[in-house]
Coordinates of C-alpha atoms and ligand atoms in Angstrom, one line a residue:
M722 CA -4.3 53.8 37.6
I723 CA -6.9 54.3 34.8
F724 CA -6.2 55.3 31.5
L725 CA -9.2 57.2 29.8
V726 CA -9.1 56.9 25.7
L727 CA -10.8 59.6 24.0
V728 CA -12.5 58.7 21.1
P729 CA -13.5 61.4 18.8
H730 CA -17.1 61.7 18.3
T731 CA -17.2 61.4 14.6
E732 CA -15.7 58.0 15.0
L733 CA -18.5 56.6 17.4
K734 CA -21.2 57.8 14.7
V735 CA -22.5 54.8 12.7
K736 CA -22.4 55.8 9.0
K737 CA -26.2 56.1 7.7
A738 CA -27.7 55.1 4.4
N739 CA -30.1 56.7 2.1
I740 CA -32.6 54.2 1.5
V741 CA -35.4 54.3 -1.3
I742 CA -38.7 52.1 -1.1
V743 CA -40.5 51.7 -4.5
G744 CA -43.5 50.1 -3.9
A745 CA -43.6 51.7 -0.2
T746 CA -47.7 51.4 0.1
G747 CA -47.9 47.9 -1.2
N748 CA -48.2 44.7 1.8
V749 CA -44.3 44.3 1.2
G750 CA -43.4 47.6 0.9
R751 CA -45.4 48.5 4.1
E752 CA -43.8 45.8 5.8
M753 CA -40.2 47.1 4.8
I754 CA -40.7 50.4 6.6
A755 CA -41.7 48.7 9.7
V756 CA -38.7 45.9 9.6
L757 CA -36.2 48.8 8.9
E758 CA -37.7 50.6 12.1
E759 CA -37.6 47.5 14.4
R760 CA -34.2 46.4 13.3
N761 CA -32.9 50.2 13.7
F762 CA -31.2 50.1 10.7
P763 CA -28.9 53.0 10.1
I764 CA -30.8 55.3 7.8
A765 CA -30.0 59.0 6.9
R766 CA -32.5 59.5 4.5
L767 CA -35.7 57.2 3.5
K768 CA -37.6 57.9 0.2
L769 CA -40.9 56.5 -0.2
V770 CA -42.1 55.6 -3.8
A771 CA -45.2 54.4 -5.1
S772 CA -47.6 54.7 -8.3
E773 CA -48.7 58.1 -9.4
K774 CA -52.1 57.2 -7.9
S775 CA -50.2 57.3 -4.3
S776 CA -48.5 60.3 -4.8
G777 CA -48.8 63.2 -2.0
K778 CA -50.2 60.5 0.4
F779 CA -48.4 60.4 3.5
M780 CA -46.8 57.4 5.5
R781 CA -45.2 56.9 9.0
Y782 CA -41.5 56.3 9.8
R783 CA -40.4 56.5 13.1
G784 CA -43.3 58.4 14.4
F785 CA -42.6 61.2 11.5
S786 CA -45.1 61.3 8.4
Q787 CA -43.1 61.3 5.3
G788 CA -44.9 62.2 1.7
V789 CA -44.9 59.4 -1.1
E790 CA -43.7 60.0 -4.8
G791 CA -43.8 58.8 -8.1
L792 CA -41.3 57.1 -10.0
S793 CA -38.8 59.4 -12.1
K794 CA -35.3 59.0 -12.8
E795 CA -33.8 61.6 -10.5
I796 CA -35.3 60.0 -7.4
F797 CA -32.3 57.5 -7.1
H798 CA -29.5 60.6 -7.4
G799 CA -27.8 60.5 -3.9
Y800 CA -29.2 57.1 -2.6
D801 CA -27.1 54.3 -1.5
I802 CA -29.8 51.1 -1.7
A803 CA -33.1 50.9 -3.4
L804 CA -35.5 48.3 -1.9
F805 CA -38.3 47.2 -4.7
S806 CA -41.4 45.6 -4.5
A807 CA -43.7 47.0 -6.9
G808 CA -43.6 44.1 -9.4
E809 CA -42.1 42.4 -12.2
A810 CA -42.5 45.6 -15.2
V811 CA -41.4 48.0 -12.7
S812 CA -38.6 46.2 -11.5
R813 CA -37.2 45.5 -15.2
T814 CA -37.5 49.1 -16.3
W815 CA -36.5 51.0 -13.2
A816 CA -33.6 48.8 -11.5
P817 CA -31.0 49.4 -14.2
V818 CA -31.9 53.2 -13.9
A819 CA -31.7 53.3 -9.9
W820 CA -28.1 51.3 -10.7
E821 CA -27.2 54.0 -13.2
S822 CA -27.1 56.3 -10.2
G823 CA -25.2 54.2 -8.1
C824 CA -28.3 52.9 -5.9
V825 CA -28.1 49.1 -5.3
V826 CA -31.2 47.4 -5.6
I827 CA -32.9 44.6 -3.7
D828 CA -35.7 43.4 -6.0
N829 CA -38.4 41.5 -4.3
S830 CA -40.0 40.8 -7.7
N831 CA -39.3 37.8 -10.3
A832 CA -37.8 40.2 -12.8
W833 CA -34.5 39.3 -11.9
R834 CA -34.0 36.4 -10.0
M835 CA -32.7 33.6 -12.8
D836 CA -30.3 36.3 -14.3
D837 CA -27.0 34.4 -14.1
E838 CA -25.2 38.1 -13.1
V839 CA -27.9 38.5 -10.4
P840 CA -27.2 36.7 -7.1
L841 CA -30.8 35.4 -5.7
V842 CA -30.2 35.5 -1.6
I843 CA -31.4 34.0 1.7
P844 CA -28.9 35.3 4.0
E845 CA -29.1 32.6 6.1
V846 CA -28.1 30.1 3.4
N847 CA -25.8 32.0 0.9
P848 CA -25.0 35.4 2.2
E849 CA -21.5 35.4 0.2
T850 CA -23.1 35.6 -3.3
I851 CA -24.2 39.0 -2.6
A852 CA -21.1 40.1 -3.5
D853 CA -21.8 39.4 -6.9
Y854 CA -24.5 42.3 -6.7
I855 CA -21.6 44.3 -8.4
R856 CA -22.3 42.9 -11.6
K857 CA -25.3 44.4 -12.3
G858 CA -26.1 46.3 -9.3
I859 CA -29.2 44.0 -8.2
I860 CA -29.9 41.6 -5.8
A861 CA -32.9 39.6 -6.0
N862 CA -35.0 38.4 -3.2
P863 CA -36.3 34.8 -3.9
N864 CA -40.0 34.0 -3.6
C865 CA -41.4 33.6 -0.5
S866 CA -42.5 30.0 -1.0
T867 CA -38.8 29.1 -2.1
I868 CA -37.5 31.1 0.8
Q869 CA -39.2 29.0 3.7
M870 CA -38.6 25.7 2.0
V871 CA -35.1 26.5 1.4
M872 CA -34.5 27.6 4.8
A873 CA -35.4 24.2 6.1
L874 CA -33.9 22.1 3.9
S875 CA -30.6 23.8 3.5
P876 CA -29.1 22.9 7.0
L877 CA -30.0 19.0 6.1
D878 CA -28.3 19.7 2.7
K879 CA -25.2 21.1 3.9
N880 CA -24.3 19.0 7.0
P881 CA -21.2 18.2 8.5
H882 CA -21.9 14.3 7.3
H883 CA -22.1 15.4 3.5
Y884 CA -25.3 13.8 2.6
G885 CA -27.3 16.1 0.0
I886 CA -30.7 16.2 -0.4
Q887 CA -31.9 14.5 -3.8
N888 CA -35.7 14.6 -4.5
I889 CA -38.2 16.9 -3.3
I890 CA -41.9 17.1 -3.8
V891 CA -43.9 20.4 -2.0
S892 CA -47.4 20.9 -1.6
T893 CA -48.0 24.9 -0.6
Y894 CA -50.7 26.2 1.0
Q895 CA -50.6 30.0 0.5
S896 CA -52.2 32.9 2.0
V897 CA -53.9 35.6 0.2
S898 CA -51.9 38.5 1.3
G899 CA -48.9 36.5 -1.3
A900 CA -51.4 38.2 -3.7
G901 CA -51.3 41.6 -2.7
A902 CA -52.7 44.4 -0.6
E903 CA -56.0 44.4 -2.7
A904 CA -56.6 40.9 -2.6
E905 CA -56.2 40.7 0.9
A906 CA -58.6 43.7 1.7
R907 CA -60.6 41.5 -0.4
L908 CA -61.0 38.8 1.8
A909 CA -60.8 40.4 5.0
E910 CA -64.1 42.4 3.8
G911 CA -65.6 38.9 3.1
S912 CA -65.5 38.4 -0.5
H913 CA -66.5 34.9 -1.3
E914 CA -64.3 34.4 -4.3
F915 CA -61.8 33.0 -2.7
D916 CA -61.5 29.2 -2.0
V917 CA -58.6 26.4 -2.2
I918 CA -57.3 27.0 -5.6
P919 CA -54.7 24.8 -7.1
Q920 CA -53.2 27.6 -9.5
I921 CA -50.9 30.6 -8.5
G922 CA -49.7 32.7 -11.7
E923 CA -50.2 31.6 -15.1
F924 CA -50.2 28.0 -16.6
L925 CA -47.1 27.4 -18.5
E926 CA -46.5 24.6 -21.1
G927 CA -46.8 21.2 -19.6
G928 CA -49.5 22.5 -17.1
T929 CA -46.9 23.8 -14.5
C930 CA -48.3 26.8 -12.6
E931 CA -45.8 29.8 -12.6
E932 CA -45.6 29.8 -8.7
E933 CA -44.5 25.8 -8.9
A934 CA -42.1 26.7 -11.7
K935 CA -40.2 29.8 -9.9
M936 CA -40.2 27.4 -6.5
I937 CA -38.4 24.8 -8.9
R938 CA -35.8 26.8 -10.3
E939 CA -35.0 29.4 -7.4
T940 CA -34.3 26.3 -5.4
K941 CA -31.9 24.9 -7.8
K942 CA -30.0 28.0 -8.0
I943 CA -29.9 28.9 -4.2
M944 CA -29.1 25.2 -3.3
E945 CA -26.6 25.3 -6.1
K946 CA -28.1 22.1 -7.2
P947 CA -29.3 22.3 -10.7
H948 CA -29.8 18.3 -11.0
L949 CA -32.3 18.3 -8.0
N950 CA -35.8 16.7 -8.5
I951 CA -38.6 18.7 -7.6
V952 CA -42.1 18.6 -8.0
A953 CA -44.1 21.3 -6.9
N954 CA -47.6 22.2 -6.6
T955 CA -48.9 25.5 -5.0
V956 CA -52.4 26.4 -3.9
R957 CA -54.0 29.7 -2.6
V958 CA -56.0 29.3 0.5
P959 CA -58.2 31.3 2.0
I960 CA -56.5 32.5 4.9
L961 CA -55.1 36.2 5.3
R962 CA -51.3 35.8 6.0
G963 CA -48.7 33.2 6.2
H964 CA -47.4 30.1 3.9
S965 CA -47.8 26.7 4.9
E966 CA -45.9 23.6 3.0
F967 CA -45.8 19.9 3.3
V968 CA -42.1 19.1 2.4
L969 CA -41.1 15.5 1.5
F970 CA -37.8 14.8 0.4
N971 CA -34.7 12.2 0.7
F972 CA -31.0 12.0 0.7
D973 CA -28.6 10.7 -1.5
Y974 CA -27.3 9.1 1.2
S975 CA -29.4 6.0 2.6
Y976 CA -28.3 5.8 6.4
I977 CA -29.3 9.2 7.9
S978 CA -31.8 8.6 10.9
I979 CA -34.7 10.6 11.9
E980 CA -32.8 11.6 14.9
V981 CA -29.9 13.5 12.6
V982 CA -32.6 14.9 10.5
K983 CA -34.5 16.8 13.8
A984 CA -31.1 17.4 15.4
L985 CA -30.0 19.0 12.2
L986 CA -33.3 21.0 12.1
A987 CA -33.3 21.9 15.6
S988 CA -29.5 23.7 15.6
A989 CA -29.9 25.6 12.3
P990 CA -30.2 29.2 12.9
C991 CA -34.1 30.8 12.4
I992 CA -35.6 27.8 12.6
K993 CA -38.1 26.4 15.4
L994 CA -38.3 23.2 15.5
T995 CA -41.7 21.4 17.5
D996 CA -42.7 17.8 18.1
S997 CA -46.3 18.6 17.4
Y998 CA -47.4 21.7 14.0
P999 CA -47.4 25.2 13.9
I1000 CA -50.1 26.9 12.3
A1001 CA -49.8 30.1 10.0
Q1002 CA -50.8 32.4 12.7
D1003 CA -48.3 31.1 14.9
A1004 CA -45.7 32.3 12.4
V1005 CA -47.2 35.7 11.9
G1006 CA -45.4 38.9 12.8
T1007 CA -42.2 36.6 13.5
D1008 CA -39.2 36.4 11.5
Y1009 CA -38.7 32.3 12.4
V1010 CA -39.4 29.5 10.0
L1011 CA -41.8 26.8 12.1
V1012 CA -41.1 23.4 11.2
G1013 CA -43.3 20.6 12.7
R1014 CA -44.6 16.8 12.4
V1015 CA -41.0 15.7 11.2
R1016 CA -41.3 12.1 10.0
E1017 CA -39.7 9.1 8.3
E1018 CA -42.0 8.1 5.4
K1019 CA -42.3 4.4 4.2
I1020 CA -43.0 4.6 0.6
S1021 CA -44.0 1.0 -0.4
G1022 CA -41.9 0.0 -3.7
A1023 CA -39.2 2.8 -3.2
D1024 CA -35.3 1.6 -3.0
D1025 CA -34.7 0.2 0.4
N1026 CA -31.6 2.3 0.5
Q1027 CA -33.5 5.5 0.2
K1028 CA -35.1 6.7 3.0
W1029 CA -38.1 9.5 2.9
F1030 CA -38.7 12.1 5.3
S1031 CA -41.6 14.7 5.5
M1032 CA -42.3 18.1 7.4
W1033 CA -44.8 21.1 7.5
V1034 CA -43.1 24.3 7.3
V1035 CA -44.9 27.5 8.3
A1036 CA -43.7 31.2 7.6
D1037 CA -44.9 34.6 7.4
N1038 CA -44.6 35.0 3.8
I1039 CA -44.9 38.8 4.3
R1040 CA -41.7 38.8 6.7
K1041 CA -39.2 36.3 6.0
G1042 CA -40.8 35.6 3.0
A1043 CA -40.3 39.2 1.5
A1044 CA -39.6 41.9 3.6
T1045 CA -37.5 40.7 6.6
N1046 CA -35.3 39.0 4.1
T1047 CA -34.6 41.9 1.8
V1048 CA -33.8 44.1 4.9
Q1049 CA -31.3 41.3 6.4
I1050 CA -29.7 41.4 2.5
A1051 CA -29.7 45.2 3.2
E1052 CA -27.7 45.0 6.5
L1053 CA -25.3 42.4 4.9
L1054 CA -24.8 44.8 1.8
W1055 CA -24.4 48.2 3.9
N1056 CA -22.1 46.5 6.9
G1057 CA -19.9 44.8 4.6
Y1058 CA -20.1 44.1 0.9
L1059 CA -20.8 47.9 0.0
K1060 CA -18.0 49.0 1.7
K1061 CA -15.5 46.4 0.7
A1062 CA -16.5 47.4 -3.0
S1063 CA -16.1 51.0 -2.1
N1064 CA -12.4 50.3 -0.5
Ligands
NAP1416 N1 -46.8 39.4 -0.7 C1 -45.7 38.5 -1.0 O1 -46.0 37.4 -0.1 C2 -44.8 38.8 -1.6 C3 -44.1 37.9 -0.9 C4 -42.5 37.8 -2.0 C5 -42.5 38.9 -3.1 N2 -43.6 39.5 -3.5 C6 -43.4 40.5 -4.2 O2 -43.3 41.8 -4.0 C7 -44.0 42.8 -4.9 C8 -45.0 43.6 -4.3 O3 -45.9 42.7 -3.6 P1 -47.1 43.1 -3.0 O4 -47.7 42.2 -2.1 O5 -46.3 44.5 -1.7 O6 -48.1 44.0 -3.7 P2 -49.2 45.0 -3.6 O7 -49.8 45.1 -2.2 O8 -50.1 45.3 -4.5 O9 -48.3 46.3 -3.7 C9 -47.7 46.8 -5.0 C10 -46.9 48.1 -4.7 O10 -46.5 48.7 -5.9 C11 -46.8 50.0 -6.0 N3 -46.8 50.2 -7.7 C12 -47.5 49.6 -8.4 N4 -47.3 49.9 -9.7 C13 -46.0 50.9 -9.8 C14 -45.6 51.9 -10.8 N5 -46.1 51.9 -11.9 N6 -44.8 52.4 -10.1 C15 -44.7 52.7 -9.1 N7 -45.1 51.7 -7.7 C16 -46.1 51.1 -8.3 C17 -48.0 50.0 -5.4 O11 -48.2 51.4 -5.4 P3 -49.8 51.9 -5.3 O12 -50.3 51.7 -3.9 O13 -49.7 53.2 -5.3 O14 -50.7 51.2 -6.2 C18 -47.8 49.5 -4.1 O15 -47.0 50.3 -3.3 C19 -44.5 41.8 -6.1 O16 -43.5 41.6 -7.1 C20 -44.7 40.5 -5.5 O17 -44.4 39.6 -6.5 C21 -44.6 39.4 -2.5

């Protein structure tokens, strides 16, 4: 005999969120719209916001044309989550305004990343920290170059054998799309202003530039290792999209082998390990962190008990480095943390 259980239609419905995107017309904003659509995020209402100069423009979401509006206090009323990618100044001023309306902010800028009351989240690495959003109503998305490096280092650091990463030396090769839509358009049009430039952001005291400082402090916060030694050298290169990194590192335990390092990387979610090397074009349009050329380094004079390894790490800076990471956080928030808080 077959019993049919009738479930009321309303119970089958997925609860849908009202979402605001601030910076919708930019490189990251446009990709966030695409990723929300691709991942079928349950959206009831989507509001697209940019600067006044874009007010009245139209963008497409799920085949429909949708108007872009400027920022005001009222736009957050009745919305659940705001995805911000309009730069640091906008985030500093407007993220607290959104939260006053009960709208949780996931912010792509540098504005809140190092605030002790704001979680800095990579969903594959520290998803549980999302719960801390309740303190300020803000969750920060790390810098693009930090995300891909920590994605590759974290499975090595948090391993079942309890070896920990001790020192990191990283050199980046970052695409022009990381400098925003206008810079990318100038490169695409053939401007000759671009070269291999070992400076991203202003220089700080001591000669480090802002991008390097971000990689250093954000990595320590996400990996919860304040005493990690990190040397970073960040370089802008004249390619349109996709960041590459050479990462040299060692462990606080000496006897880890190259085979174990490769096995840990091979079994990590969202990492694709190859025997040769990936290039930026391989990563464009994907959400994977691609790792290749993993090898043991013989460093003359280094302590014999300290084995060093290196790897080549590539990712799409606009997707996993920004938009996809943000949408993944929004999914975790909407499907768990936000509900738990309102229970
Ligand atoms: N690109 C990356 O690889 C990457 C990765 C991680 C994080 N981020 C961060 O994400 C943010 C956006 O980067 P992006 O590359 O998308 O920059 P972008 O292409 O220059 O886009 C900036 C966006 O912000 C909007 N905007 C600027 N001023 C505004 C204002 N006063 N009010 C409202 N909207 C305003 C712009 O609107 P209009 O079009 O109207 O000017 C545009 O939508 C930055 O904080 C960046 O550091 C970028």
